Coordinates of C-alpha atoms and ligand atoms in Angstrom, one line a residue:
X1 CA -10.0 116.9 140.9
X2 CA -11.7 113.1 140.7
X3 CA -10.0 110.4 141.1
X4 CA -11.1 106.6 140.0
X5 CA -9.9 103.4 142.0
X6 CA -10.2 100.0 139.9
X7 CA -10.8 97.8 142.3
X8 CA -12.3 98.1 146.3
X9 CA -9.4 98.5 148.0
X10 CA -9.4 99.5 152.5
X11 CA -10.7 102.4 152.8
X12 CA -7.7 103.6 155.0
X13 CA -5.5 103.0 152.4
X14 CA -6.9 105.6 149.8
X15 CA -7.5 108.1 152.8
X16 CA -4.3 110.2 151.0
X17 CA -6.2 110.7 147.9
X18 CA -9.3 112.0 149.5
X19 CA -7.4 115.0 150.8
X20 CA -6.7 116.1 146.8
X21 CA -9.6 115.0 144.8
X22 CA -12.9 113.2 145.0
X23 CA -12.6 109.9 144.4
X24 CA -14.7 107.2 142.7
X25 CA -14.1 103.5 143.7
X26 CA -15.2 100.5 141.6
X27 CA -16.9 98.4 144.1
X28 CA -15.8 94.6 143.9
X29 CA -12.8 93.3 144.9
X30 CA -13.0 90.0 143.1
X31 CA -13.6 91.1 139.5
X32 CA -11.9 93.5 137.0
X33 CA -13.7 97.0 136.2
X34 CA -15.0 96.5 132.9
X35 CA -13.2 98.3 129.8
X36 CA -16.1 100.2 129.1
X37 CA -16.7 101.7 132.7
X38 CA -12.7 102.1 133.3
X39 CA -12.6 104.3 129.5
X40 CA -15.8 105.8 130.9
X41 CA -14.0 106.6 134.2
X42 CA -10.7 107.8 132.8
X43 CA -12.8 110.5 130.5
X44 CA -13.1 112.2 133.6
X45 CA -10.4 111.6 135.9
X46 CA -7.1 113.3 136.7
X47 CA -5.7 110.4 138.4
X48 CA -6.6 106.7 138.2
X49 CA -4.9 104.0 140.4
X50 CA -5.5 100.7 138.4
X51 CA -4.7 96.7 139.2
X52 CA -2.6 94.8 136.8
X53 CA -5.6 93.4 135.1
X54 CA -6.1 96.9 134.0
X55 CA -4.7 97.8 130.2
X56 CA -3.8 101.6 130.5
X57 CA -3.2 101.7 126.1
X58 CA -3.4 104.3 123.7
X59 CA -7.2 103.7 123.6
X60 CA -8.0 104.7 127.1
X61 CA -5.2 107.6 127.5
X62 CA -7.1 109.2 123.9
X63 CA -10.0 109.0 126.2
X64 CA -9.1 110.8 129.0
X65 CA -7.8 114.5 128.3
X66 CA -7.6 115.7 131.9
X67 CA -5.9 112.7 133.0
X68 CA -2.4 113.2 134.9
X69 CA -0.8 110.3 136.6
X70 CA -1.3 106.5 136.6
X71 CA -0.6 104.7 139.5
X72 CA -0.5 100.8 139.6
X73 CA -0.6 98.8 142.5
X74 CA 2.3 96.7 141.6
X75 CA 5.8 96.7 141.1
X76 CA 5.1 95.2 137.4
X77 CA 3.7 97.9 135.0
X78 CA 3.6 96.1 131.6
X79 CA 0.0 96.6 131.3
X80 CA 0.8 100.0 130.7
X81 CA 1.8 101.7 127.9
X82 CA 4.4 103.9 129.4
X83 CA 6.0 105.6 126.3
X84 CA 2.5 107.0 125.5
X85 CA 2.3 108.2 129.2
X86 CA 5.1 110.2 128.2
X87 CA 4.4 111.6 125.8
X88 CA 1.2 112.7 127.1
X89 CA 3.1 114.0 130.5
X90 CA 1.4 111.6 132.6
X91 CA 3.1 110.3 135.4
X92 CA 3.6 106.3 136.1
X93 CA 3.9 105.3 139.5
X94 CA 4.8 101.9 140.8
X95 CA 4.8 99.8 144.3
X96 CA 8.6 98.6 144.4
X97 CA 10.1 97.7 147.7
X98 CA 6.8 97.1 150.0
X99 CA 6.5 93.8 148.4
X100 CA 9.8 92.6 148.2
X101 CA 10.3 90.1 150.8
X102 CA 6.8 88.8 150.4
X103 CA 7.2 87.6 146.8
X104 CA 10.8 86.0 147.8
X105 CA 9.2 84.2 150.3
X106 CA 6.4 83.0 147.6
X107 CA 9.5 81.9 145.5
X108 CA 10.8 79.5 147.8
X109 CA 7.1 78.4 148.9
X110 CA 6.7 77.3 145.5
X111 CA 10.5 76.3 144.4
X112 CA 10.6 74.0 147.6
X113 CA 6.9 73.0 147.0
X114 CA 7.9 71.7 143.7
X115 CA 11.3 70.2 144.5
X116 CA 10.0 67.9 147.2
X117 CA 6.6 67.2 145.9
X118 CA 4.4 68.3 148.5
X119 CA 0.9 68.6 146.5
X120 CA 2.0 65.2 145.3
X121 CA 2.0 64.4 148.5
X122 CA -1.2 65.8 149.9
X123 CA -2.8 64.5 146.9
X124 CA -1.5 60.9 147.8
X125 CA -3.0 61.1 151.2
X126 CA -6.2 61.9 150.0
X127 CA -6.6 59.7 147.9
X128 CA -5.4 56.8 150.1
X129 CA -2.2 56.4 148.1
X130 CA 0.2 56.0 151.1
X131 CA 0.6 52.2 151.4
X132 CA 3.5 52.4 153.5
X133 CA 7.1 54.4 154.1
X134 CA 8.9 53.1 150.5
X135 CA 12.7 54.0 149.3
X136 CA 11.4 56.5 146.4
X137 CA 8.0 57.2 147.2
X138 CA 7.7 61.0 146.5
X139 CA 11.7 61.5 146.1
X140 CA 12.4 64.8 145.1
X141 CA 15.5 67.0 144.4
X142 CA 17.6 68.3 147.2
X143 CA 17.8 72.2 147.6
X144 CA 20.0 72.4 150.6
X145 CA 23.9 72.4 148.4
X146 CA 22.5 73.2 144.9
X147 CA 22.7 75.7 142.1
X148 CA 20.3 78.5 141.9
X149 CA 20.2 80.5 138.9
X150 CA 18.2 83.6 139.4
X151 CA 17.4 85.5 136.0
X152 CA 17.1 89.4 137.0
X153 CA 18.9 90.3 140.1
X154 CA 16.5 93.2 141.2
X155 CA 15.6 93.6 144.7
X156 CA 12.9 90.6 144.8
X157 CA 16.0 88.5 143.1
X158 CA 18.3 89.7 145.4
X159 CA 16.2 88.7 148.4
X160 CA 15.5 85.5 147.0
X161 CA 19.5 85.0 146.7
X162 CA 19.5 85.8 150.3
X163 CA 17.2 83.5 151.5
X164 CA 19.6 80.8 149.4
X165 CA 22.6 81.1 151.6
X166 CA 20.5 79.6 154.4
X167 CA 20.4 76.7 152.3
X168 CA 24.1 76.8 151.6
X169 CA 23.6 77.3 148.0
X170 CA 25.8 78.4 144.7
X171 CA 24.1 81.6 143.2
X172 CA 24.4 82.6 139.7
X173 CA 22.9 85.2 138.3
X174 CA 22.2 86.8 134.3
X175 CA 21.2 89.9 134.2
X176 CA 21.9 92.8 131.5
X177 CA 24.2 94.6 133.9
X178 CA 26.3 93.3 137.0
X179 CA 24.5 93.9 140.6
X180 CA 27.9 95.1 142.7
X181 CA 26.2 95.1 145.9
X182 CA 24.3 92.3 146.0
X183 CA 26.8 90.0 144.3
X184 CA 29.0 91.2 147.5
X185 CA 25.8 90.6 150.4
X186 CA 24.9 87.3 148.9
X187 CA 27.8 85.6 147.0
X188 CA 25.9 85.7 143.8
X189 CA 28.2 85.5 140.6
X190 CA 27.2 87.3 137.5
X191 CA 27.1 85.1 134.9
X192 CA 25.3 84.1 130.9
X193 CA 22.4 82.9 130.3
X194 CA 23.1 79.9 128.4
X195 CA 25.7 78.8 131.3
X196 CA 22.9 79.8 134.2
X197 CA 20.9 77.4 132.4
X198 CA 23.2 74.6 131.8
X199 CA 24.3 74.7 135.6
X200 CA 21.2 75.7 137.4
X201 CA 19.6 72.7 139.8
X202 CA 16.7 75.5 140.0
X203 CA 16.0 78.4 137.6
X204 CA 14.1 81.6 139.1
X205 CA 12.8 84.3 136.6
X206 CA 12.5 87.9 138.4
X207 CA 13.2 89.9 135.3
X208 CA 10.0 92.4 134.3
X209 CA 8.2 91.2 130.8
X210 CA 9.4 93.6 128.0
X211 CA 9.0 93.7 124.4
X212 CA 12.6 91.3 124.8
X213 CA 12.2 89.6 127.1
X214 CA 9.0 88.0 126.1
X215 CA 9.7 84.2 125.5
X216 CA 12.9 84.6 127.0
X217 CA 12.7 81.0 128.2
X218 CA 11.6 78.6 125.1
X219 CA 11.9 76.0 123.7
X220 CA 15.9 76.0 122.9
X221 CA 16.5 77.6 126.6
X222 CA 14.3 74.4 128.0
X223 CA 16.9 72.0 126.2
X224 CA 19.7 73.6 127.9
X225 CA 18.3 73.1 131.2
X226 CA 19.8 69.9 133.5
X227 CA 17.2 66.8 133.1
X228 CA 16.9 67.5 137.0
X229 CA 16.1 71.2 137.1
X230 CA 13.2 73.1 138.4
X231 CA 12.2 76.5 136.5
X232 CA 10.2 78.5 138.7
X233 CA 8.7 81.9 137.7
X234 CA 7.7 84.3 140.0
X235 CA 7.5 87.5 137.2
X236 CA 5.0 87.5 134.6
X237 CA 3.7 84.6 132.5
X238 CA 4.9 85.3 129.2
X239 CA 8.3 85.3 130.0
X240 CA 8.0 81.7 129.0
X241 CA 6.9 80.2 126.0
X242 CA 4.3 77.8 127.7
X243 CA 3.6 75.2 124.9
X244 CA 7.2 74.9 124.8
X245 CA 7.2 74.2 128.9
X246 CA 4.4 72.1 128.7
X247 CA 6.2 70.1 126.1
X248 CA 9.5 70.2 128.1
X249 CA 7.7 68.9 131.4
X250 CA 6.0 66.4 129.7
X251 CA 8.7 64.8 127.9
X252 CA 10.8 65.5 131.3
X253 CA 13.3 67.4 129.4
X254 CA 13.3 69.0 132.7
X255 CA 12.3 67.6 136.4
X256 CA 9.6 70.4 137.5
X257 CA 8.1 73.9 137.4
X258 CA 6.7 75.7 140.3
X259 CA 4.6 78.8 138.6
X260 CA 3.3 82.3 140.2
X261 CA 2.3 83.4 136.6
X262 CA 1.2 82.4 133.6
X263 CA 0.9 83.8 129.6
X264 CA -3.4 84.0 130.4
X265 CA -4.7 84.6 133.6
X266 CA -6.5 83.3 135.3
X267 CA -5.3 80.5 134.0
X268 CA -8.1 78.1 132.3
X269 CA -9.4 74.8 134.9
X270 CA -8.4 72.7 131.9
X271 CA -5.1 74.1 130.9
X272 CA -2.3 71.3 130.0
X273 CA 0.0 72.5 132.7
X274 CA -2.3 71.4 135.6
X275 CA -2.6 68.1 134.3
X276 CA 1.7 67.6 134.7
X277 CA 2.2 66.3 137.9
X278 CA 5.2 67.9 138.3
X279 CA 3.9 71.5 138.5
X280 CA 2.9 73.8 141.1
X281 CA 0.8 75.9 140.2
X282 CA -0.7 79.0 142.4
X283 CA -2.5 82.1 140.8
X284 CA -0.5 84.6 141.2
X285 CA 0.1 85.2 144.5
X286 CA 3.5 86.4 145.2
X287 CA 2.6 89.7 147.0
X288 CA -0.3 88.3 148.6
X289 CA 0.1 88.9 152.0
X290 CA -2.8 91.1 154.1
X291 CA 0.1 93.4 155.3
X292 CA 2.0 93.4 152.0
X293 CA -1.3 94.1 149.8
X294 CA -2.4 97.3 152.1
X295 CA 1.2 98.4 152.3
X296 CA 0.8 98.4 148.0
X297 CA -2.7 100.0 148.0
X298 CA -1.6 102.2 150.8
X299 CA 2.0 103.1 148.2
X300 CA -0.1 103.7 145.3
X301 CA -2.5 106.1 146.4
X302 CA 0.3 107.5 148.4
X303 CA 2.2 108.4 144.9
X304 CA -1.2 109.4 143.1
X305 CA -1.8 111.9 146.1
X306 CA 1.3 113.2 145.7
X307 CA 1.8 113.6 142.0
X308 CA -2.1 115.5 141.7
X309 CA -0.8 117.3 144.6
X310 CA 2.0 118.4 143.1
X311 CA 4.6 116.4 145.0
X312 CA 7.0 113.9 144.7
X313 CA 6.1 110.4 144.5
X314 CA 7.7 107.5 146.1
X315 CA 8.2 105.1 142.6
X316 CA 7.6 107.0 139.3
X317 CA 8.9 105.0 136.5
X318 CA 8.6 108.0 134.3
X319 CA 10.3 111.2 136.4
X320 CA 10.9 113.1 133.5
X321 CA 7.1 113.9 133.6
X322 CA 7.7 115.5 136.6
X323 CA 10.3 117.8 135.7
X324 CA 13.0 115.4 136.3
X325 CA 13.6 115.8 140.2
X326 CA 13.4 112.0 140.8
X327 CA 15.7 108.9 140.2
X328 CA 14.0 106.3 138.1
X329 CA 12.5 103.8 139.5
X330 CA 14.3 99.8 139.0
X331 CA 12.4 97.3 138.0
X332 CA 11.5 94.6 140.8
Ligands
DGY1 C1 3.6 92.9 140.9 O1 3.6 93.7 141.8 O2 4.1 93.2 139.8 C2 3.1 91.5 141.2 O3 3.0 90.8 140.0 C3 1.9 91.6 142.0 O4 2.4 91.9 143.3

Protein backbone atom coordinates (compact mmCIF):
# COMPACT_ATOMS: atom_id res chain seq x y z
CA UNK A 1 0.00 0.00 0.00
CA UNK A 2 1.58 3.88 -0.43
CA UNK A 3 0.76 6.33 1.42
CA UNK A 4 1.30 10.30 0.61
CA UNK A 5 1.81 12.95 3.47
CA UNK A 6 1.14 16.74 2.31
CA UNK A 7 3.30 18.49 4.20
CA UNK A 8 6.79 17.41 6.40
CA UNK A 9 5.45 16.52 9.33
CA UNK A 10 7.98 14.67 12.69
CA UNK A 11 8.90 11.77 11.61
CA UNK A 12 7.71 10.12 14.84
CA UNK A 13 4.50 11.16 14.27
CA UNK A 14 3.82 9.12 10.97
CA UNK A 15 5.84 6.17 12.42
CA UNK A 16 2.00 4.31 12.60
CA UNK A 17 1.68 4.57 8.95
CA UNK A 18 4.92 3.06 8.12
CA UNK A 19 3.96 -0.27 9.67
CA UNK A 20 0.85 -0.54 6.78
CA UNK A 21 2.14 1.04 3.76
CA UNK A 22 5.07 2.88 2.19
CA UNK A 23 4.81 6.28 2.52
CA UNK A 24 5.73 9.36 0.43
CA UNK A 25 6.15 12.69 2.28
CA UNK A 26 6.15 16.13 0.52
CA UNK A 27 9.18 17.68 1.82
CA UNK A 28 8.52 21.44 3.01
CA UNK A 29 6.80 22.39 5.90
CA UNK A 30 6.19 26.02 4.98
CA UNK A 31 4.52 25.71 1.54
CA UNK A 32 1.35 23.76 0.16
CA UNK A 33 2.03 20.58 -2.17
CA UNK A 34 1.19 21.74 -5.49
CA UNK A 35 -2.25 20.57 -7.08
CA UNK A 36 -0.52 18.93 -9.75
CA UNK A 37 1.93 16.78 -7.56
CA UNK A 38 -0.94 16.16 -4.76
CA UNK A 39 -3.43 14.75 -8.11
CA UNK A 40 -0.22 13.11 -9.22
CA UNK A 41 0.19 11.59 -5.68
CA UNK A 42 -3.35 10.62 -4.99
CA UNK A 43 -3.25 8.46 -8.58
CA UNK A 44 -1.42 6.18 -6.61
CA UNK A 45 -2.15 6.21 -3.16
CA UNK A 46 -4.50 4.33 -0.84
CA UNK A 47 -4.28 6.72 1.86
CA UNK A 48 -3.40 10.40 1.83
CA UNK A 49 -3.19 12.51 5.12
CA UNK A 50 -3.56 16.20 3.76
CA UNK A 51 -3.43 19.97 5.60
CA UNK A 52 -6.33 22.18 5.33
CA UNK A 53 -4.76 24.03 2.51
CA UNK A 54 -5.34 20.84 0.71
CA UNK A 55 -8.80 20.70 -1.65
CA UNK A 56 -9.64 16.88 -1.54
CA UNK A 57 -12.77 17.68 -4.64
CA UNK A 58 -14.29 15.56 -7.11
CA UNK A 59 -11.18 16.34 -9.36
CA UNK A 60 -8.63 14.66 -7.28
CA UNK A 61 -10.93 11.68 -5.86
CA UNK A 62 -11.69 10.93 -10.08
CA UNK A 63 -7.88 10.70 -9.99
CA UNK A 64 -7.22 8.34 -7.56
CA UNK A 65 -9.02 4.83 -8.03
CA UNK A 66 -7.15 2.93 -5.33
CA UNK A 67 -7.56 5.53 -2.86
CA UNK A 68 -9.28 4.55 0.59
CA UNK A 69 -9.26 7.00 3.41
CA UNK A 70 -8.53 10.73 3.78
CA UNK A 71 -7.22 11.92 6.81
CA UNK A 72 -6.84 15.68 7.67
CA UNK A 73 -4.92 17.07 10.27
CA UNK A 74 -7.58 19.18 11.64
CA UNK A 75 -10.62 19.17 13.33
CA UNK A 76 -12.17 21.41 10.32
CA UNK A 77 -12.70 19.34 7.11
CA UNK A 78 -14.46 21.79 4.73
CA UNK A 79 -11.75 21.52 2.23
CA UNK A 80 -13.13 18.26 1.65
CA UNK A 81 -15.69 17.06 -0.29
CA UNK A 82 -17.15 14.56 2.06
CA UNK A 83 -20.39 13.48 0.30
CA UNK A 84 -18.19 12.36 -2.76
CA UNK A 85 -15.93 10.42 -0.18
CA UNK A 86 -19.00 8.58 0.40
CA UNK A 87 -19.95 7.73 -2.25
CA UNK A 88 -16.69 6.48 -3.28
CA UNK A 89 -16.40 4.48 0.27
CA UNK A 90 -13.56 6.47 1.41
CA UNK A 91 -13.15 7.17 4.79
CA UNK A 92 -12.72 10.85 6.38
CA UNK A 93 -10.87 11.16 9.35
CA UNK A 94 -10.55 14.17 11.57
CA UNK A 95 -8.23 15.55 14.69
CA UNK A 96 -11.18 16.56 17.27
CA UNK A 97 -10.34 16.76 20.89
CA UNK A 98 -6.28 16.94 20.79
CA UNK A 99 -6.70 20.52 19.97
CA UNK A 100 -9.32 21.62 22.04
CA UNK A 101 -7.96 23.48 24.83
CA UNK A 102 -5.25 25.06 22.62
CA UNK A 103 -7.59 26.86 20.25
CA UNK A 104 -9.76 28.16 23.53
CA UNK A 105 -6.79 29.46 24.81
CA UNK A 106 -5.99 31.27 21.28
CA UNK A 107 -9.64 32.61 21.71
CA UNK A 108 -9.17 34.49 24.68
CA UNK A 109 -5.45 35.43 23.56
CA UNK A 110 -6.99 37.28 20.93
CA UNK A 111 -10.58 38.34 22.46
CA UNK A 112 -8.60 39.94 25.41
CA UNK A 113 -5.89 41.14 22.92
CA UNK A 114 -8.54 43.05 21.20
CA UNK A 115 -10.60 44.22 24.16
CA UNK A 116 -7.80 45.97 25.85
CA UNK A 117 -5.77 47.07 22.99
CA UNK A 118 -2.56 45.52 23.49
CA UNK A 119 -0.95 45.80 19.80
CA UNK A 120 -2.18 49.31 20.12
CA UNK A 121 -0.26 49.40 22.80
CA UNK A 122 3.00 47.93 21.67
CA UNK A 123 2.67 49.82 18.65
CA UNK A 124 2.44 53.14 20.80
CA UNK A 125 5.69 52.29 22.55
CA UNK A 126 7.42 51.89 19.50
CA UNK A 127 6.73 54.45 18.05
CA UNK A 128 7.35 56.82 21.04
CA UNK A 129 3.60 57.48 21.42
CA UNK A 130 3.51 57.21 25.23
CA UNK A 131 3.77 60.80 26.43
CA UNK A 132 2.65 60.16 29.77
CA UNK A 133 -0.10 57.89 32.06
CA UNK A 134 -3.56 59.90 30.51
CA UNK A 135 -7.36 59.11 31.66
CA UNK A 136 -8.31 57.26 28.19
CA UNK A 137 -5.14 56.49 26.65
CA UNK A 138 -5.72 52.94 25.22
CA UNK A 139 -9.20 52.43 27.23
CA UNK A 140 -10.66 49.36 26.26
CA UNK A 141 -13.75 47.21 27.16
CA UNK A 142 -13.88 45.31 30.29
CA UNK A 143 -14.13 41.45 30.05
CA UNK A 144 -14.18 40.60 33.66
CA UNK A 145 -18.64 40.83 34.33
CA UNK A 146 -19.60 40.87 30.59
CA UNK A 147 -21.65 38.96 28.00
CA UNK A 148 -20.15 36.35 25.95
CA UNK A 149 -22.00 35.02 23.14
CA UNK A 150 -20.43 31.87 21.85
CA UNK A 151 -21.90 30.78 18.33
CA UNK A 152 -21.47 26.82 18.18
CA UNK A 153 -21.20 25.24 21.54
CA UNK A 154 -18.85 22.23 20.42
CA UNK A 155 -16.15 21.19 22.60
CA UNK A 156 -13.58 24.18 21.56
CA UNK A 157 -16.92 26.47 22.55
CA UNK A 158 -17.50 24.72 25.46
CA UNK A 159 -14.00 25.13 26.73
CA UNK A 160 -13.93 28.61 25.83
CA UNK A 161 -17.25 29.04 27.98
CA UNK A 162 -15.22 27.51 30.74
CA UNK A 163 -12.42 29.60 30.70
CA UNK A 164 -15.38 32.61 30.96
CA UNK A 165 -16.51 31.71 34.41
CA UNK A 166 -13.06 32.70 35.67
CA UNK A 167 -13.90 35.94 34.41
CA UNK A 168 -17.28 35.93 36.14
CA UNK A 169 -19.11 36.19 32.87
CA UNK A 170 -22.88 35.64 31.40
CA UNK A 171 -22.72 32.94 28.71
CA UNK A 172 -25.15 32.62 25.93
CA UNK A 173 -24.94 30.37 23.42
CA UNK A 174 -26.97 29.74 19.61
CA UNK A 175 -26.47 26.69 18.32
CA UNK A 176 -28.95 24.36 16.12
CA UNK A 177 -29.48 22.02 19.05
CA UNK A 178 -29.19 22.62 22.96
CA UNK A 179 -25.70 21.40 24.63
CA UNK A 180 -27.30 19.66 27.99
CA UNK A 181 -24.11 19.06 29.53
CA UNK A 182 -22.23 21.85 28.99
CA UNK A 183 -25.02 24.35 29.63
CA UNK A 184 -25.01 22.43 33.17
CA UNK A 185 -20.66 22.58 33.67
CA UNK A 186 -20.53 26.12 32.58
CA UNK A 187 -23.83 28.05 33.09
CA UNK A 188 -24.23 28.75 29.45
CA UNK A 189 -27.86 29.48 28.36
CA UNK A 190 -29.06 28.34 24.94
CA UNK A 191 -30.36 31.07 23.30
CA UNK A 192 -31.14 32.89 19.25
CA UNK A 193 -29.06 34.27 17.26
CA UNK A 194 -30.51 37.63 16.80
CA UNK A 195 -30.75 38.04 20.77
CA UNK A 196 -26.87 36.49 21.19
CA UNK A 197 -26.15 39.36 19.06
CA UNK A 198 -28.06 42.06 20.50
CA UNK A 199 -26.67 41.13 24.11
CA UNK A 200 -23.26 39.94 23.52
CA UNK A 201 -20.26 42.46 24.88
CA UNK A 202 -18.05 39.74 22.86
CA UNK A 203 -19.23 37.41 20.06
CA UNK A 204 -17.12 34.12 19.50
CA UNK A 205 -17.77 32.03 16.22
CA UNK A 206 -16.81 28.12 16.86
CA UNK A 207 -19.42 26.75 14.42
CA UNK A 208 -17.62 24.66 11.33
CA UNK A 209 -18.17 26.54 7.75
CA UNK A 210 -20.94 24.79 5.82
CA UNK A 211 -22.82 25.41 2.71
CA UNK A 212 -25.26 27.49 5.66
CA UNK A 213 -23.45 28.79 7.49
CA UNK A 214 -21.29 30.63 5.16
CA UNK A 215 -21.80 34.45 5.72
CA UNK A 216 -23.59 33.67 8.79
CA UNK A 217 -22.42 36.90 10.23
CA UNK A 218 -23.08 39.90 7.65
CA UNK A 219 -23.89 42.77 7.16
CA UNK A 220 -27.56 42.81 8.93
CA UNK A 221 -26.05 40.44 11.91
CA UNK A 222 -23.11 43.39 12.24
CA UNK A 223 -26.06 45.96 12.87
CA UNK A 224 -27.45 44.00 15.53
CA UNK A 225 -24.29 43.86 17.37
CA UNK A 226 -23.86 46.51 20.60
CA UNK A 227 -21.73 49.65 19.32
CA UNK A 228 -19.30 48.19 22.09
CA UNK A 229 -18.97 44.61 21.02
CA UNK A 230 -15.96 42.60 20.00
CA UNK A 231 -16.64 39.68 17.23
CA UNK A 232 -13.89 37.30 17.42
CA UNK A 233 -13.65 34.27 15.12
CA UNK A 234 -11.70 31.46 15.86
CA UNK A 235 -13.43 28.88 12.98
CA UNK A 236 -13.03 29.53 9.50
CA UNK A 237 -12.96 32.82 7.62
CA UNK A 238 -15.93 32.81 5.61
CA UNK A 239 -18.11 32.49 8.23
CA UNK A 240 -18.11 36.27 7.94
CA UNK A 241 -18.96 38.40 5.20
CA UNK A 242 -15.59 40.46 5.44
CA UNK A 243 -16.46 43.62 3.31
CA UNK A 244 -19.35 43.72 5.44
CA UNK A 245 -16.86 43.66 8.75
CA UNK A 246 -14.54 45.82 7.31
CA UNK A 247 -17.32 48.23 6.75
CA UNK A 248 -18.84 47.66 10.22
CA UNK A 249 -15.31 48.32 11.99
CA UNK A 250 -14.79 51.10 10.09
CA UNK A 251 -17.76 53.00 10.58
CA UNK A 252 -17.56 51.51 14.37
CA UNK A 253 -20.86 49.99 14.00
CA UNK A 254 -19.04 47.70 16.26
CA UNK A 255 -15.91 48.37 18.88
CA UNK A 256 -13.40 45.57 17.58
CA UNK A 257 -12.56 42.14 16.01
CA UNK A 258 -9.91 39.84 17.03
CA UNK A 259 -9.48 37.30 13.93
CA UNK A 260 -7.85 33.58 13.80
CA UNK A 261 -9.31 33.22 10.13
CA UNK A 262 -10.05 34.89 7.36
CA UNK A 263 -12.35 34.32 3.81
CA UNK A 264 -8.40 34.09 1.80
CA UNK A 265 -5.54 32.90 3.49
CA UNK A 266 -3.02 33.91 3.92
CA UNK A 267 -4.46 36.86 4.12
CA UNK A 268 -2.91 39.69 1.60
CA UNK A 269 -0.08 42.38 3.44
CA UNK A 270 -2.49 45.03 2.06
CA UNK A 271 -5.85 43.75 3.03
CA UNK A 272 -8.37 46.54 4.49
CA UNK A 273 -8.69 44.76 7.76
CA UNK A 274 -5.04 45.31 8.81
CA UNK A 275 -5.25 48.86 8.27
CA UNK A 276 -8.46 49.12 11.22
CA UNK A 277 -6.82 49.73 14.22
CA UNK A 278 -9.22 47.95 16.06
CA UNK A 279 -8.34 44.42 14.77
CA UNK A 280 -6.15 41.71 15.81
CA UNK A 281 -5.21 39.84 13.48
CA UNK A 282 -3.02 36.51 13.77
CA UNK A 283 -2.82 33.84 10.80
CA UNK A 284 -4.49 31.22 11.88
CA UNK A 285 -3.01 29.99 14.75
CA UNK A 286 -5.47 28.54 17.08
CA UNK A 287 -3.94 24.97 17.35
CA UNK A 288 -0.62 26.07 17.08
CA UNK A 289 1.08 24.79 19.91
CA UNK A 290 4.47 22.31 19.41
CA UNK A 291 2.59 19.73 21.59
CA UNK A 292 -0.94 20.33 20.18
CA UNK A 293 0.40 20.27 16.37
CA UNK A 294 2.30 16.71 16.97
CA UNK A 295 -0.57 15.41 19.04
CA UNK A 296 -2.74 16.30 15.40
CA UNK A 297 -0.09 14.84 13.05
CA UNK A 298 0.45 12.10 15.49
CA UNK A 299 -4.01 11.62 15.43
CA UNK A 300 -4.08 11.66 11.81
CA UNK A 301 -1.78 9.24 10.79
CA UNK A 302 -2.97 7.30 13.79
CA UNK A 303 -6.58 7.12 12.04
CA UNK A 304 -5.10 6.64 8.41
CA UNK A 305 -3.10 3.58 9.94
CA UNK A 306 -5.94 2.23 11.25
CA UNK A 307 -8.54 2.55 8.61
CA UNK A 308 -5.72 0.96 5.70
CA UNK A 309 -5.23 -1.43 8.33
CA UNK A 310 -8.50 -2.36 8.63
CA UNK A 311 -9.28 -0.84 12.08
CA UNK A 312 -11.12 1.55 13.69
CA UNK A 313 -10.14 5.08 13.67
CA UNK A 314 -10.28 7.55 16.40
CA UNK A 315 -12.51 10.60 14.39
CA UNK A 316 -14.12 9.38 11.09
CA UNK A 317 -16.62 11.85 10.05
CA UNK A 318 -18.00 9.46 7.62
CA UNK A 319 -18.38 5.79 9.68
CA UNK A 320 -20.79 4.48 7.48
CA UNK A 321 -17.74 3.86 5.11
CA UNK A 322 -16.57 1.66 7.51
CA UNK A 323 -19.43 -0.49 7.89
CA UNK A 324 -21.06 1.66 10.45
CA UNK A 325 -19.23 0.42 13.80
CA UNK A 326 -18.32 3.99 14.84
CA UNK A 327 -20.28 7.11 16.27
CA UNK A 328 -19.94 10.13 14.12
CA UNK A 329 -17.65 12.31 14.73
CA UNK A 330 -19.02 16.24 16.24
CA UNK A 331 -17.91 19.00 14.73
CA UNK A 332 -15.19 21.08 16.90
C1 LIG B 1 -8.71 23.00 12.58
O1 LIG B 1 -8.22 22.03 13.16
O2 LIG B 1 -9.74 22.92 11.92
C2 LIG B 1 -8.01 24.31 12.72
O3 LIG B 1 -8.49 25.28 11.92
C3 LIG B 1 -6.52 24.15 12.65
O4 LIG B 1 -6.18 23.58 13.86
Amino acid sequence: MRVFVSRRLPDAAIEPLRTHAEVAVHEDERNPVPRALLLREAARADGLLVLLTDRVDRELLDAAPTLRAVSVMAVGYDNVDVAACTARGIAVCNTPDVLTETTADLCWAILMACARRLYEGQRAIVEGRWAAWAPYFLAGQDVWGATLGIVGLGRIGTAVARRARGFGMRILYAARSGHAMAEAETGARRTELDALLAESDFVVLLAPLTPESRHLIGAAELARMKPTAVLVNAARGPLVDEEALVEALAARRIWGAALDVFEREPLPADHPLLALPNVVAVPHIGSASVATRTAMARLAAENLAAVLGGGRPRACVNPEVLGGTLGRAAPA
